[in-house]
Coordinates of C-alpha atoms in Angstrom, one line a residue:
X1 CA -49.9 10.5 -16.0
X2 CA -47.0 8.6 -17.0
X3 CA -44.9 12.0 -16.8
X4 CA -46.8 12.5 -13.2
X5 CA -45.6 9.4 -11.9
X6 CA -41.9 10.3 -13.3
X7 CA -42.0 13.6 -11.5
X8 CA -43.0 11.8 -8.2
X9 CA -40.5 8.9 -8.6
X10 CA -37.6 11.1 -9.2
X11 CA -37.6 13.1 -6.0
X12 CA -38.5 9.8 -4.0
X13 CA -35.5 8.0 -5.5
X14 CA -33.3 10.9 -4.9
X15 CA -34.3 10.9 -1.2
X16 CA -33.5 7.2 -0.6
X17 CA -30.6 7.0 -2.4
X18 CA -29.6 10.1 -0.3
X19 CA -31.0 8.7 3.0
X20 CA -29.3 5.2 2.1
X21 CA -25.6 6.8 2.0
X22 CA -26.4 8.8 5.1
X23 CA -27.6 5.6 7.0
X24 CA -24.4 3.7 5.6
X25 CA -22.0 6.8 6.9
X26 CA -23.8 6.6 10.2
X27 CA -23.7 2.7 10.5
X28 CA -19.8 2.7 9.8
X29 CA -19.0 5.8 12.0
X30 CA -20.5 3.7 14.8
X31 CA -18.5 1.0 14.0
X32 CA -15.2 2.9 13.9
X33 CA -16.1 4.5 17.1
X34 CA -16.7 1.6 18.8
X35 CA -13.5 0.0 17.7
X36 CA -11.2 0.7 20.5
X37 CA -8.1 -0.8 21.9
X38 CA -9.9 -3.7 23.1
X39 CA -10.5 -4.8 19.4
X40 CA -8.4 -7.1 17.9
X41 CA -6.1 -6.3 15.0
X42 CA -8.1 -9.1 12.9
X43 CA -11.2 -7.6 13.8
X44 CA -9.7 -4.1 12.8
X45 CA -8.4 -5.2 9.2
X46 CA -11.8 -6.6 8.5
X47 CA -13.5 -3.4 9.4
X48 CA -11.0 -1.5 7.0
X49 CA -11.7 -4.0 4.2
X50 CA -15.5 -3.1 4.9
X51 CA -14.9 0.4 4.8
X52 CA -13.1 0.3 1.5
X53 CA -16.1 -1.9 0.2
X54 CA -18.0 0.9 1.2
X55 CA -16.3 3.8 -0.6
X56 CA -15.7 1.7 -3.7
X57 CA -19.7 1.7 -3.8
X58 CA -20.0 5.6 -3.0
X59 CA -17.4 5.9 -6.0
X60 CA -19.9 4.0 -8.5
X61 CA -23.2 5.0 -7.3
X62 CA -25.3 7.9 -8.9
X63 CA -25.4 11.0 -6.7
X64 CA -28.4 12.5 -9.0
X65 CA -26.6 16.0 -8.4
X66 CA -25.7 15.5 -4.6
X67 CA -22.1 15.8 -5.4
X68 CA -21.2 18.1 -3.0
X69 CA -23.6 16.8 -0.2
X70 CA -21.9 13.4 -0.8
X71 CA -18.3 15.0 -0.7
X72 CA -19.2 16.3 2.7
X73 CA -20.6 13.1 4.1
X74 CA -17.4 11.3 2.9
X75 CA -15.1 14.0 4.2
X76 CA -17.1 13.9 7.9
X77 CA -16.2 10.0 7.8
X78 CA -12.5 10.6 7.0
X79 CA -12.1 13.0 9.8
X80 CA -13.5 10.4 12.3
X81 CA -11.2 7.9 10.5
X82 CA -8.1 10.1 10.6
X83 CA -8.8 11.2 14.5
X84 CA -9.1 7.5 15.6
X85 CA -5.4 7.7 17.0
X86 CA -5.6 4.4 18.6
X87 CA -7.2 2.4 16.0
X88 CA -4.8 4.0 13.4
X89 CA -1.6 3.3 15.4
X90 CA -2.8 -0.3 15.0
X91 CA -3.9 -0.5 11.5
X92 CA -2.1 2.5 9.6
X93 CA -3.8 5.2 7.1
X94 CA -3.8 3.1 4.0
X95 CA -7.7 4.3 3.4
X96 CA -6.8 7.9 3.4
X97 CA -6.3 8.4 -0.5
X98 CA -9.3 6.3 -0.9
X99 CA -11.6 8.9 0.9
X100 CA -10.3 11.7 -1.2
X101 CA -10.7 9.9 -4.2
X102 CA -14.2 9.9 -3.4
X103 CA -14.4 13.4 -2.1
X104 CA -12.5 15.0 -5.0
X105 CA -14.3 13.4 -7.7
X106 CA -17.4 14.4 -6.3
X107 CA -16.2 17.9 -5.3
X108 CA -12.7 18.9 -7.0
X109 CA -13.3 22.4 -5.7
X110 CA -13.5 21.2 -1.9
X111 CA -10.5 23.3 -1.0
X112 CA -10.1 22.4 2.4
X113 CA -9.7 18.8 1.5
X114 CA -6.4 19.3 -0.3
X115 CA -4.8 20.0 2.7
X116 CA -6.2 17.1 4.6
X117 CA -5.4 15.1 1.5
X118 CA -1.7 16.0 1.9
X119 CA -1.1 15.6 5.5
X120 CA -3.0 12.3 5.7
X121 CA -1.9 10.5 2.4
X122 CA 1.8 11.8 2.2
X123 CA 2.7 12.4 5.6
X124 CA 0.6 9.7 7.5
X125 CA -0.1 6.8 4.8
X126 CA 3.5 7.5 3.0
X127 CA 1.8 7.5 -0.4
X128 CA 2.7 10.9 -1.6
X129 CA 2.6 9.7 -5.3
X130 CA -1.2 9.2 -4.7
X131 CA -1.8 12.6 -3.1
X132 CA -0.2 14.4 -5.8
X133 CA -1.9 12.5 -8.4
X134 CA -5.1 13.2 -6.8
X135 CA -4.3 17.0 -6.6
X136 CA -3.3 16.9 -10.3
X137 CA -6.7 15.7 -11.2
X138 CA -8.2 18.2 -9.1
X139 CA -6.4 21.0 -10.4
X140 CA -8.0 20.5 -13.8
X141 CA -10.9 21.9 -12.3
X142 CA -9.6 24.8 -10.6
X143 CA -8.5 28.2 -11.9
X144 CA -6.6 30.9 -10.4
X145 CA -10.3 32.8 -9.2
X146 CA -12.2 29.5 -8.5
X147 CA -12.8 28.5 -6.0
X148 CA -10.9 31.4 -4.0
X149 CA -7.7 30.6 -2.5
X150 CA -7.1 27.9 -5.1
X151 CA -3.3 28.6 -5.0
X152 CA -3.0 26.9 -2.1
X153 CA -3.7 23.5 -3.7
X154 CA -0.5 24.1 -5.5
X155 CA 1.5 24.8 -2.3
X156 CA 0.4 21.6 -1.1
X157 CA 1.4 19.8 -4.1
X158 CA 4.9 21.5 -4.0
X159 CA 5.3 20.4 -0.5
X160 CA 4.5 16.9 -1.3
X161 CA 6.9 16.9 -4.3
X162 CA 9.8 18.5 -2.5
X163 CA 9.3 16.9 0.9
X164 CA 8.4 13.1 0.1
X165 CA 9.4 12.4 -3.5
X166 CA 12.5 14.7 -3.6
X167 CA 11.3 16.4 -6.7
X168 CA 13.1 19.9 -6.5
X169 CA 12.3 20.7 -9.9
X170 CA 8.6 19.9 -9.9
X171 CA 8.0 21.4 -6.5
X172 CA 9.8 24.7 -8.1
X173 CA 7.1 24.5 -10.6
X174 CA 4.4 24.3 -8.1
X175 CA 5.6 26.9 -6.3
X176 CA 5.7 29.2 -9.2
X177 CA 2.4 28.6 -10.3
X178 CA 1.0 29.2 -6.5
X179 CA 3.0 32.5 -6.7
X180 CA 1.6 33.3 -10.2
X181 CA -2.2 32.6 -9.2
X182 CA -2.0 34.5 -5.7
X183 CA -0.6 37.3 -7.6
X184 CA -4.0 37.9 -9.0
X185 CA -5.3 39.4 -5.7
X186 CA -4.4 42.5 -3.6
X187 CA -5.3 41.0 -0.1
X188 CA -2.7 40.7 2.3
X189 CA -2.7 36.7 2.6
X190 CA -2.8 36.6 -1.2
X191 CA 0.3 38.6 -1.7
X192 CA 2.1 36.8 1.3
X193 CA 1.7 33.5 -0.6
X194 CA 2.8 34.9 -3.5
X195 CA 6.0 36.3 -2.2
X196 CA 6.7 33.4 -0.4
X197 CA 5.9 30.9 -2.9
X198 CA 7.9 33.0 -5.5
X199 CA 11.1 33.0 -3.1
X200 CA 10.6 29.3 -2.5
X201 CA 10.9 28.6 -6.4
X202 CA 13.7 31.0 -6.7
X203 CA 15.6 29.2 -3.7
X204 CA 15.0 25.7 -5.4
X205 CA 16.0 26.7 -8.9
X206 CA 19.4 27.9 -7.2
X207 CA 20.0 25.0 -4.8
X208 CA 17.7 21.9 -5.4
X209 CA 19.3 19.9 -2.5
X210 CA 19.3 22.5 0.0
X211 CA 18.1 21.4 3.7
X212 CA 17.4 24.7 4.5
X213 CA 14.4 24.7 1.6
X214 CA 13.2 21.6 3.1
X215 CA 13.0 23.0 6.7
X216 CA 11.3 26.0 5.4
X217 CA 9.1 23.7 3.6
X218 CA 8.3 21.8 6.6
X219 CA 7.7 25.1 8.2
X220 CA 5.0 25.9 6.1
X221 CA 3.1 22.6 7.1
X222 CA 3.7 23.6 10.7
X223 CA 2.2 27.2 10.2
X224 CA -0.9 25.7 8.7
X225 CA -3.0 25.2 11.7
X226 CA -2.2 21.6 11.9
X227 CA -3.3 19.2 14.9
X228 CA -1.0 18.3 17.7
X229 CA -0.4 15.0 16.2
X230 CA 1.0 16.4 12.9
X231 CA 2.8 19.5 14.8
X232 CA 4.6 16.8 16.6
X233 CA 5.6 14.8 13.4
X234 CA 6.8 17.8 11.8
X235 CA 8.8 19.0 14.6
X236 CA 10.7 15.7 14.5
X237 CA 11.3 15.9 10.6
X238 CA 12.9 19.5 11.1
X239 CA 14.8 18.2 13.8
X240 CA 16.1 15.4 11.7
X241 CA 17.2 17.9 9.2
X242 CA 19.4 19.8 11.8
X243 CA 16.8 22.4 12.7
X244 CA 14.9 23.3 15.6
X245 CA 11.6 24.7 16.6
X246 CA 11.2 27.0 19.7
X247 CA 8.4 29.1 21.3
X248 CA 9.2 32.9 21.6
X249 CA 8.0 34.6 24.9
X250 CA 5.3 36.1 22.7
X251 CA 4.1 32.5 22.2
X252 CA 4.8 32.1 18.4
X253 CA 7.0 29.5 16.8
X254 CA 10.2 30.2 15.4
X255 CA 12.6 28.1 13.5
X256 CA 16.4 27.8 14.0
X257 CA 18.4 26.8 10.8
X258 CA 21.5 24.8 11.3
X259 CA 24.5 26.8 11.1
X260 CA 25.6 24.9 7.6
X261 CA 23.1 24.0 4.8

């Protein structure tokens, strides 16, 4: 009888916990959605603190094996947070790494999350050290073959190291590792990444302070299917380095480098 009760109680507890997280997510999403321009800065800051408390709770709560499910829910919540331009213009993006600390702790093989981590935390929250540290921790759970295309994580890490920390030596190692991992595959995309990453690494070894290398790295971000907000930000960074982004008659983007490096 005791075993039977335990067998019944365990699924019930799991369902209650998952439902609780879902309700918390839904309630918090609704609060963030309703936080429009009319909300005062004080109100928005209180909501940010409340959201931070919620994320800290999720970090510590048991998941009963539903880690990927929790990671997906928190990622959806992050997308709502990051996409609320009106509110983020007032409060900034300081919660970005907190979302990804939860997401990547629960699912370190969530490949898509690493790209969002780099853009939101390094580019917008100005916390490249946190982004790199989270990527480095997640890489301990990755291999050249699991998940598929995991070499992209090394590329994102290399981009952060070069553009936001100015650490060309670390970036060179990250690009070289990306090239090594991608070279294990024969498909066109992987071969392109392998060749491009190897060239990036070789160029940095010869000229670690090159503006050309920085512009080329920004172009990687630009070509990575970014949203319009990120696209405008990246174009400004390229122009600040003396480059220029033009649209060809075919509708593709082309980078013009400055006459001198």
